[in-house]
Each structure stands twice: as structure tokens, then as C-alpha cells.
Amino acid sequence: MLYINMSPLSQTPFSQNLEKNLENLSYHLYNFSHYLRFLFFKRVLKGIFILPYLSDENLLRLIKLAKLLDQTKEYTGALEVVERYFKVNHPSIRLARRLFKKSRKCKEKLVINFFYNAVFAGRAKRIRFAQKNNTSSPFFFVVSPTMRCNLKCIGCYAAQYKKEDDLPYEILDKIFKEAKKAGIYFITISGGEPFLRKDLLKLFKKHNDIYFQVFTNGTLIDEKLAQKIAQLGNIAPVISIEGFELETDERRGKGIFNKVAKAMNNLEKAGVIFGFSAMPTSRNWQTIASDRFYEFLVDLGCSFGWLFQYIPIGREPDLSLMMNPEQRLTIRNKIREVRNKYPIFVCDFWNDGDYVRGCLAGARREFGYFHINTNGDIEPCVFVHFAQDNIKNIYKRGGHLWDAWNSEFFKKIRVGQPWNPDHRMPCMIIDNPQCLRAVVLGCHQVYPTEREAEKLIKDKKITEHLDNYSSSLKKLLNKKDFLK
């Protein structure tokens, strides 16, 4: 009798090989088309970069080129805003012209590594990777290679660490390689003081297709280091500053403000793209909210900046340093004014939740991120000092970086996002503190990653303060909305 195999085609060895070959062919065709787009993009850019200044015509060409690269149309709205800004000579257009005066290598790496690799081509690659591996697709992450520091700032515990506590070079190298496999080409380096590690520049050179944002106190950036950074091009230093001399030296030590200003001068002279980082508190918020502060930073050559308001974490948390809701909203309004007034792009980590649809923690899809500390613990956010996975342990058992994105801890965080329908209250730490407590206490095998982390969820004085703060912020926002 003739036997006919009626089993589904997908179950036969032939069909399995066929599906695998088709999948591989699709993958290689995608990479080839990506490579062709990259060559075209790079050729156009090189033609523009050799010009002595950024003309209106070439700026429009860059915008049109960006539209061609935006295959998923995710950034259509933003690009249309840029076109409108161009017509009115918005400060962001003046910022673009300032950036064009930076060193050629730094300009090329900003556009190719950040805008092309990380933003445009990277997004499509992240989506494909997430679908293939059934995982999330964060835009970036933060890694702290060392917690050692040459300063002893008030409230900081970094000076307690030793060289032996650093995250090994081989682990960092593997993390960066796997990041690119997942379509991540934008990585933030924190600490500690990153430039205490002399091998970091070697890593940045090896992974010259990644764009690195490096948070630093700036005291080690002399003319020689500034030149090295300029030659690599794929590093954007972010220098910490608390305000002017009074505020900066009060927290960081006498003479640090002048060293910070000197570091910025060295970077500007070398043609490096760099920014600033400031922590608004109840003591310095008026300085951070002043025009004079941003005029000073623009004069020094800063192109961008970050604001991270003080929250009660780390060593000996001090609730009195937290801004009250009124002060926080004053900063929020000021930053929106600054963006429309000065050629510097300032991001406010807490007050810009409405631009990114809430909390970014837990390796959220697009815009999302996570943090790997110097011990290898994988935290959902640099400010949430709890973890369920460690990258060293993951690699020991033959796993991958993205395994942590599918942990119970990270999944519960993503399910809960956004924590609040009002994205002006995005944070699970200070805006919706009951959410952080529920997630941490509701997950198995979640552990604190620093000695005082549990105070945030168990210390009655802190939990009551955060509950009252979030309630007051909500009432204030509702009141302001009503008065509109």
C-alpha cells in the first residue's frame, strides 16, 4: 500500500531546514540592505561635513535624509517639529550650527553612531531582535564600570570602593558586543568616576560604532585627555555641576567648580561635544532655575544637559534636600523656557515623563533602559537599588544580557507601566511610591544592591514622606490644570 505522509509540512526535516534557510536569507538580505543604506548615508554625510559651516540648504538636506532613514515612521512627528523650528530659527537650530563647529570626528560619530546606528537603523534592528527572541527592546542602558572616585562628595558612598570592585574588562566587552546584537548602540557610562579606569578608552575605541555618554566629575579631563576623547569621537562627557562656585564647592569640595570650568574649556578647545549634569535640591533649585546658570553653560560650550532632582537614596538619605512640589514644577517650567531660549538641549529626568510616556525603567520597549552596577547587578533603574539578576552569574551559566529583561522583576515593572495616567508623575520611587513597594515586595528573590536600599520601602519616616509628597504633587497639578 502506498503510504503518504500527511503530517504538517512544518514538522518535516526538509521543511524545518527550509524555514531556517529562509530565515537566514531574510536576515542576510536585511543586513545587506542596511549596509547599502549605511554606505549611502555615510557618503552624503562626508560631503556635508567637509563644508566650513552648516548652511540652511544642508540642514534641510539632513532633515530630508533623516526622513528617508525613518522606515518605521516613529520619528515623523519629531522631524516635522525640526522643520518648523528651522523656519523660525529656533534655538535648537542654533544648537545644530554650534555642533557643526565641533571636531569632524565628533560630528561624524554623533550622526553615524547615535542618530543612524542607535536611533534610525537601531530601532528596526531592536524590533526584529525582540520579535525573534521574545524579549523587550530597550533603547539604551547605563553601566557603572567602577564606583571608585577621586572626590568625597557629601552624601556619596563611592569613595568606599576599591579597584578590585571594578566590573572586569572582559565582562564589559561582552556586554557591549551583546548590546549591538540586540540593536543597542547608545550606552551611558556612570560611576564612580569612569575616567579613573584607563582601560575604558581602549573599550570605547574597540566599540567605535557605539555612542557613549560618560557621566564624570570632570576633574581628570586635562588637555591631553580632551584630545584623546576628540580623536575617538564617540564619547560625550557629561560633567557634574551643582550650580555656581558656592553650590558646587559646598557639596563637592573647595576648588572643584574651577576644575569643572577648566575641564569644559579643555573639551571645547578640542572640539568635543559635551554636556552637564545638575542635581536640583531644596538648597540650589533657585540657581538651577536661573537664566544666568544656562547662559554660563552655553558660554562654556555645553551642548546639552541633564537634571536629576535629589531623591532619598544612597548613604544617609536626607529628606530635607528634596524639593517640594512647587519647587519641582518651577524647575519644570523653567526647563521648557530654556529650550525655547538658549542653544542647549536640557533634559529633566523626572519632569519630562510626558515626552516619553512615563517611566523608562525595567528595559521598557523604546525609550526604556536599565542599569548594570559595578558588582554586575542588573537594576531596573539607576535609582532603584534592587535586582533579581547579576550579569556575571548570567554569563557563568551561558546566558545573555537580554535574559535579565525577561526576569519576573522586570516583567512586573513593565506590566505596571505607566504607573500614573498623568505622565507628569512618572516615577515609581517618589511619584507613585506604593508601586515600587508592591513590585519589590511582591517578587521572589529580589535583593537590595546597596546597604541602605531597603529604607526606601521599609523606613516609616521615608515612606510616609514620599506618600505625602506624591499626594501633594497630584493636588498641585490638578489645581494648576483647573486654573488653566
PDB file of C-alpha atoms in Angstrom, residues 53-64 78-102 110 115 298 303 338-346:
ATOM      1  CA  TYR A  53      29.666  75.709   8.055  1.00  0.00           C
ATOM      2  CA  LEU A  54      26.123  74.328   8.157  1.00  0.00           C
ATOM      3  CA  SER A  55      24.106  76.232   5.596  1.00  0.00           C
ATOM      4  CA  ASP A  56      20.301  76.330   5.594  1.00  0.00           C
ATOM      5  CA  GLU A  57      20.327  74.201   2.439  1.00  0.00           C
ATOM      6  CA  ASN A  58      22.463  71.470   4.003  1.00  0.00           C
ATOM      7  CA  LEU A  59      20.424  71.490   7.190  1.00  0.00           C
ATOM      8  CA  LEU A  60      17.297  70.824   5.129  1.00  0.00           C
ATOM      9  CA  ARG A  61      19.175  68.034   3.328  1.00  0.00           C
ATOM     10  CA  LEU A  62      19.956  66.398   6.663  1.00  0.00           C
ATOM     11  CA  ILE A  63      16.292  66.571   7.680  1.00  0.00           C
ATOM     12  CA  LYS A  64      15.180  65.008   4.385  1.00  0.00           C
ATOM     13  CA  ALA A  78       9.821  64.968  15.735  1.00  0.00           C
ATOM     14  CA  LEU A  79      11.272  65.614  12.269  1.00  0.00           C
ATOM     15  CA  GLU A  80       8.288  67.778  11.346  1.00  0.00           C
ATOM     16  CA  VAL A  81       8.898  69.801  14.514  1.00  0.00           C
ATOM     17  CA  VAL A  82      12.529  70.295  13.453  1.00  0.00           C
ATOM     18  CA  GLU A  83      11.346  71.615  10.087  1.00  0.00           C
ATOM     19  CA  ARG A  84       9.013  74.091  11.818  1.00  0.00           C
ATOM     20  CA  TYR A  85      11.845  75.153  14.139  1.00  0.00           C
ATOM     21  CA  PHE A  86      14.044  75.772  11.119  1.00  0.00           C
ATOM     22  CA  LYS A  87      11.552  78.268   9.706  1.00  0.00           C
ATOM     23  CA  VAL A  88      11.585  80.396  12.890  1.00  0.00           C
ATOM     24  CA  ASN A  89      15.316  79.992  13.674  1.00  0.00           C
ATOM     25  CA  HIS A  90      14.514  78.212  16.945  1.00  0.00           C
ATOM     26  CA  PRO A  91      17.405  77.885  19.469  1.00  0.00           C
ATOM     27  CA  SER A  92      17.653  74.165  18.601  1.00  0.00           C
ATOM     28  CA  ILE A  93      18.650  75.174  15.068  1.00  0.00           C
ATOM     29  CA  ARG A  94      21.297  77.467  16.520  1.00  0.00           C
ATOM     30  CA  LEU A  95      22.443  74.473  18.578  1.00  0.00           C
ATOM     31  CA  ALA A  96      22.797  72.403  15.373  1.00  0.00           C
ATOM     32  CA  ARG A  97      25.005  75.105  13.901  1.00  0.00           C
ATOM     33  CA  ARG A  98      27.109  75.170  17.091  1.00  0.00           C
ATOM     34  CA  LEU A  99      27.517  71.395  16.895  1.00  0.00           C
ATOM     35  CA  PHE A 100      28.703  71.724  13.319  1.00  0.00           C
ATOM     36  CA  LYS A 101      31.702  73.710  14.589  1.00  0.00           C
ATOM     37  CA  LYS A 102      32.880  70.767  16.709  1.00  0.00           C
ATOM     38  CA  LEU A 110      27.257  61.814  16.709  1.00  0.00           C
ATOM     39  CA  PHE A 115      21.384  59.151  15.036  1.00  0.00           C
ATOM     40  CA  VAL A 298      26.288  77.904  26.899  1.00  0.00           C
ATOM     41  CA  SER A 303      25.510  71.403  24.040  1.00  0.00           C
ATOM     42  CA  VAL A 338      15.314  77.316  28.457  1.00  0.00           C
ATOM     43  CA  ARG A 339      14.703  75.041  25.457  1.00  0.00           C
ATOM     44  CA  ASN A 340      12.962  77.881  23.641  1.00  0.00           C
ATOM     45  CA  LYS A 341      15.539  80.493  24.621  1.00  0.00           C
ATOM     46  CA  TYR A 342      19.062  79.071  24.550  1.00  0.00           C
ATOM     47  CA  PRO A 343      21.025  76.830  22.107  1.00  0.00           C
ATOM     48  CA  ILE A 344      21.344  73.992  24.614  1.00  0.00           C
ATOM     49  CA  PHE A 345      19.140  70.907  24.977  1.00  0.00           C
ATOM     50  CA  VAL A 346      18.298  70.199  28.623  1.00  0.00           C
TER      51      VAL A 346
END
